[in-house]
């Protein structure tokens, strides 16, 4: 398996799209933007340099990353605007580091979450054990897969769409996105994450 060298422009475009339409995220905030970034990082781990660079630009608690620091200092709307501006600028800088993308089949966020649930350690994957964080994490992973592995991304999008249709029937909630069904019926927190795992496996066996 080889690797492909790339710049960071693809992630910059994804973040620019969020900047112009923040509602693409579930419960948009700097923290959930961080969830999106960590999902993207699942597929392109070489972009981890952005975390350290952003941390130097945003002051706050030492144990918190820039995503959280911008939220604490500036709140949802302004915090989102400031950290998006900084991240996009860094990613578009032609002198920034190059990263590589392996040619092997990428991880799927669903499998990663299910594995953590099986180990009873969801916090090892999810920075915040909420449906919103998990959804935005998955969105980032799916966007990265689409950017670098489009055929795999299509397969996974179709599987997720089948789960959503199944969940809509299960809860008699036609037209409602899967993450909002789970939040509405199972709550926003860790119990709903475990319920996601149960329902995912149930829909596969149905």
Short mmCIF file of C-alpha atoms in Angstrom, two decimals:
data_model
loop_
_atom_site.label_atom_id
_atom_site.label_comp_id
_atom_site.label_asym_id
_atom_site.label_seq_id
_atom_site.Cartn_x
_atom_site.Cartn_y
_atom_site.Cartn_z
CA UNK A 1 0.00 0.00 0.00
CA UNK A 2 1.41 3.37 -1.00
CA UNK A 3 0.62 6.90 0.02
CA UNK A 4 -0.44 10.03 -1.81
CA UNK A 5 1.11 13.36 -0.90
CA UNK A 6 -1.36 16.20 -0.70
CA UNK A 7 -1.82 19.74 0.52
CA UNK A 8 -4.52 20.77 2.97
CA UNK A 9 -6.75 22.51 0.42
CA UNK A 10 -9.50 19.88 0.49
CA UNK A 11 -10.15 20.36 4.20
CA UNK A 12 -9.94 24.12 3.72
CA UNK A 13 -12.75 23.88 1.17
CA UNK A 14 -14.85 21.82 3.55
CA UNK A 15 -14.38 24.37 6.32
CA UNK A 16 -15.17 27.22 3.92
CA UNK A 17 -18.46 25.49 3.10
CA UNK A 18 -19.26 25.31 6.82
CA UNK A 19 -18.33 28.97 7.22
CA UNK A 20 -20.91 29.90 4.58
CA UNK A 21 -23.52 27.43 5.85
CA UNK A 22 -22.91 26.57 9.49
CA UNK A 23 -26.21 24.68 9.76
CA UNK A 24 -24.53 21.81 7.95
CA UNK A 25 -23.26 20.91 11.41
CA UNK A 26 -25.65 19.61 14.02
CA UNK A 27 -25.82 22.26 16.77
CA UNK A 28 -23.06 24.40 15.21
CA UNK A 29 -20.46 25.59 17.70
CA UNK A 30 -16.67 25.63 17.93
CA UNK A 31 -16.82 22.39 19.92
CA UNK A 32 -18.85 20.61 17.26
CA UNK A 33 -16.60 22.06 14.59
CA UNK A 34 -13.82 20.32 16.49
CA UNK A 35 -15.83 17.09 16.28
CA UNK A 36 -16.00 17.53 12.50
CA UNK A 37 -12.23 18.08 12.38
CA UNK A 38 -11.53 14.96 14.43
CA UNK A 39 -13.71 12.96 12.06
CA UNK A 40 -11.72 14.28 9.11
CA UNK A 41 -8.54 13.44 11.03
CA UNK A 42 -9.70 9.82 11.33
CA UNK A 43 -9.17 9.52 7.57
CA UNK A 44 -6.26 11.96 7.15
CA UNK A 45 -4.26 11.78 10.41
CA UNK A 46 -1.44 13.83 8.91
CA UNK A 47 -3.57 16.94 9.42
CA UNK A 48 -3.05 16.73 13.18
CA UNK A 49 -0.52 19.58 12.87
CA UNK A 50 -3.49 21.96 12.63
CA UNK A 51 -4.49 21.24 16.24
CA UNK A 52 -1.15 22.29 17.66
CA UNK A 53 -0.94 25.39 15.49
CA UNK A 54 -4.45 26.54 16.41
CA UNK A 55 -3.72 25.95 20.10
CA UNK A 56 -0.98 28.58 19.88
CA UNK A 57 -3.45 31.11 18.48
CA UNK A 58 -6.23 30.75 21.07
CA UNK A 59 -5.65 31.36 24.75
CA UNK A 60 -7.45 29.32 27.37
CA UNK A 61 -7.14 26.40 29.80
CA UNK A 62 -4.00 24.39 29.14
CA UNK A 63 -5.90 21.10 28.99
CA UNK A 64 -8.36 22.44 26.38
CA UNK A 65 -7.78 22.56 22.65
CA UNK A 66 -8.44 25.62 20.50
CA UNK A 67 -11.96 24.43 19.61
CA UNK A 68 -12.96 24.57 23.27
CA UNK A 69 -10.92 27.69 24.03
CA UNK A 70 -12.65 29.66 21.26
CA UNK A 71 -16.03 28.59 22.63
CA UNK A 72 -15.14 29.58 26.20
CA UNK A 73 -13.76 32.97 25.17
CA UNK A 74 -16.15 33.95 22.38
CA UNK A 75 -19.24 31.74 22.44
CA UNK A 76 -20.83 29.83 19.59
CA UNK A 77 -21.21 32.31 16.73
CA UNK A 78 -18.13 34.49 17.11
CA UNK A 79 -16.03 31.57 18.29
CA UNK A 80 -16.98 29.61 15.16
CA UNK A 81 -16.17 32.56 12.91
CA UNK A 82 -12.77 33.17 14.48
CA UNK A 83 -11.55 29.59 14.54
CA UNK A 84 -12.82 28.92 11.02
CA UNK A 85 -10.98 31.99 9.77
CA UNK A 86 -7.78 30.89 11.48
CA UNK A 87 -8.02 27.26 10.36
CA UNK A 88 -8.82 28.10 6.73
CA UNK A 89 -5.94 30.58 6.60
CA UNK A 90 -3.49 28.02 7.93
CA UNK A 91 -4.72 25.28 5.59
CA UNK A 92 -4.47 27.55 2.55
CA UNK A 93 -0.96 28.73 3.39
CA UNK A 94 1.26 27.36 0.58
CA UNK A 95 4.17 27.10 2.99
CA UNK A 96 2.18 24.78 5.27
CA UNK A 97 3.18 21.14 5.71
CA UNK A 98 2.28 18.48 3.19
CA UNK A 99 0.49 15.40 4.50
CA UNK A 100 0.01 11.92 3.09
CA UNK A 101 -3.07 9.75 2.63
CA UNK A 102 -2.63 5.97 2.71
CA UNK A 103 -4.13 4.00 -0.17
CA UNK A 104 -5.72 1.31 2.03
CA UNK A 105 -9.44 1.29 2.79
CA UNK A 106 -10.10 3.99 5.41
CA UNK A 107 -11.70 3.45 8.79
CA UNK A 108 -15.45 3.96 9.03
CA UNK A 109 -16.63 6.12 11.89
CA UNK A 110 -19.49 3.68 12.58
CA UNK A 111 -17.07 0.78 13.09
CA UNK A 112 -14.80 2.95 15.23
CA UNK A 113 -17.71 4.00 17.46
CA UNK A 114 -19.09 0.44 17.71
CA UNK A 115 -15.69 -0.90 18.70
CA UNK A 116 -15.42 1.71 21.47
CA UNK A 117 -18.94 0.86 22.65
CA UNK A 118 -18.12 -2.84 22.75
CA UNK A 119 -15.16 -1.98 24.96
CA UNK A 120 -17.45 0.22 27.11
CA UNK A 121 -15.13 3.16 26.41
CA UNK A 122 -16.91 5.56 24.04
CA UNK A 123 -14.93 8.53 25.36
CA UNK A 124 -11.77 7.12 23.75
CA UNK A 125 -13.34 8.04 20.38
CA UNK A 126 -15.87 10.74 21.16
CA UNK A 127 -14.52 13.90 22.73
CA UNK A 128 -18.02 14.50 24.07
CA UNK A 129 -20.39 11.55 24.48
CA UNK A 130 -23.39 13.15 22.81
CA UNK A 131 -25.34 12.41 19.65
CA UNK A 132 -24.40 15.82 18.25
CA UNK A 133 -20.68 15.25 18.71
CA UNK A 134 -20.89 11.77 17.20
CA UNK A 135 -22.90 13.03 14.22
CA UNK A 136 -20.44 15.84 13.45
CA UNK A 137 -17.52 13.46 13.91
CA UNK A 138 -19.15 11.14 11.38
CA UNK A 139 -19.79 14.03 9.01
CA UNK A 140 -16.11 14.98 9.05
CA UNK A 141 -15.07 11.37 8.45
CA UNK A 142 -17.53 10.99 5.59
CA UNK A 143 -16.37 14.25 3.97
CA UNK A 144 -12.75 13.14 4.18
CA UNK A 145 -13.65 9.75 2.71
CA UNK A 146 -15.51 11.48 -0.11
CA UNK A 147 -12.49 13.71 -0.77
CA UNK A 148 -10.01 10.84 -0.95
CA UNK A 149 -11.97 7.60 -1.41
CA UNK A 150 -15.14 8.56 -3.33
CA UNK A 151 -16.27 5.01 -4.13
CA UNK A 152 -15.98 3.96 -0.49
CA UNK A 153 -17.82 7.14 0.52
CA UNK A 154 -20.74 6.30 -1.78
CA UNK A 155 -21.08 2.82 -0.30
CA UNK A 156 -21.05 4.19 3.25
CA UNK A 157 -23.50 6.97 2.47
CA UNK A 158 -25.91 4.39 1.06
CA UNK A 159 -25.56 2.21 4.18
CA UNK A 160 -26.18 5.20 6.43
CA UNK A 161 -29.23 6.16 4.33
CA UNK A 162 -30.61 2.62 4.76
CA UNK A 163 -30.14 2.92 8.52
CA UNK A 164 -31.90 6.28 8.52
CA UNK A 165 -34.88 4.88 6.60
CA UNK A 166 -35.04 1.90 8.95
CA UNK A 167 -34.87 4.21 11.98
CA UNK A 168 -37.63 6.44 10.59
CA UNK A 169 -39.88 3.38 10.33
CA UNK A 170 -38.83 2.10 13.76
CA UNK A 171 -39.78 5.37 15.47
CA UNK A 172 -42.55 6.34 13.04
CA UNK A 173 -40.69 9.55 12.19
CA UNK A 174 -40.71 9.92 8.39
CA UNK A 175 -38.32 12.46 6.95
CA UNK A 176 -36.44 13.10 10.22
CA UNK A 177 -32.61 12.74 10.13
CA UNK A 178 -31.26 9.80 12.10
CA UNK A 179 -29.33 11.87 14.63
CA UNK A 180 -32.41 13.92 15.54
CA UNK A 181 -34.53 10.79 15.91
CA UNK A 182 -32.03 9.38 18.38
CA UNK A 183 -31.73 12.63 20.28
CA UNK A 184 -35.48 13.11 20.45
CA UNK A 185 -36.34 9.58 21.58
CA UNK A 186 -33.21 8.53 23.46
CA UNK A 187 -31.80 11.82 24.75
CA UNK A 188 -28.58 13.61 23.83
CA UNK A 189 -26.04 11.89 26.04
CA UNK A 190 -24.12 8.64 26.50
CA UNK A 191 -27.18 6.39 26.83
CA UNK A 192 -28.25 7.44 23.33
CA UNK A 193 -24.79 6.59 21.98
CA UNK A 194 -25.14 3.05 23.32
CA UNK A 195 -28.66 2.89 21.90
CA UNK A 196 -27.23 3.86 18.52
CA UNK A 197 -24.98 0.81 18.69
CA UNK A 198 -27.88 -1.48 19.56
CA UNK A 199 -30.10 -0.10 16.81
CA UNK A 200 -27.35 -0.21 14.20
CA UNK A 201 -26.78 -3.90 14.87
CA UNK A 202 -30.53 -4.55 14.92
CA UNK A 203 -31.04 -2.93 11.54
CA UNK A 204 -28.23 -5.04 10.06
CA UNK A 205 -29.82 -8.25 11.30
CA UNK A 206 -33.32 -7.31 10.19
#
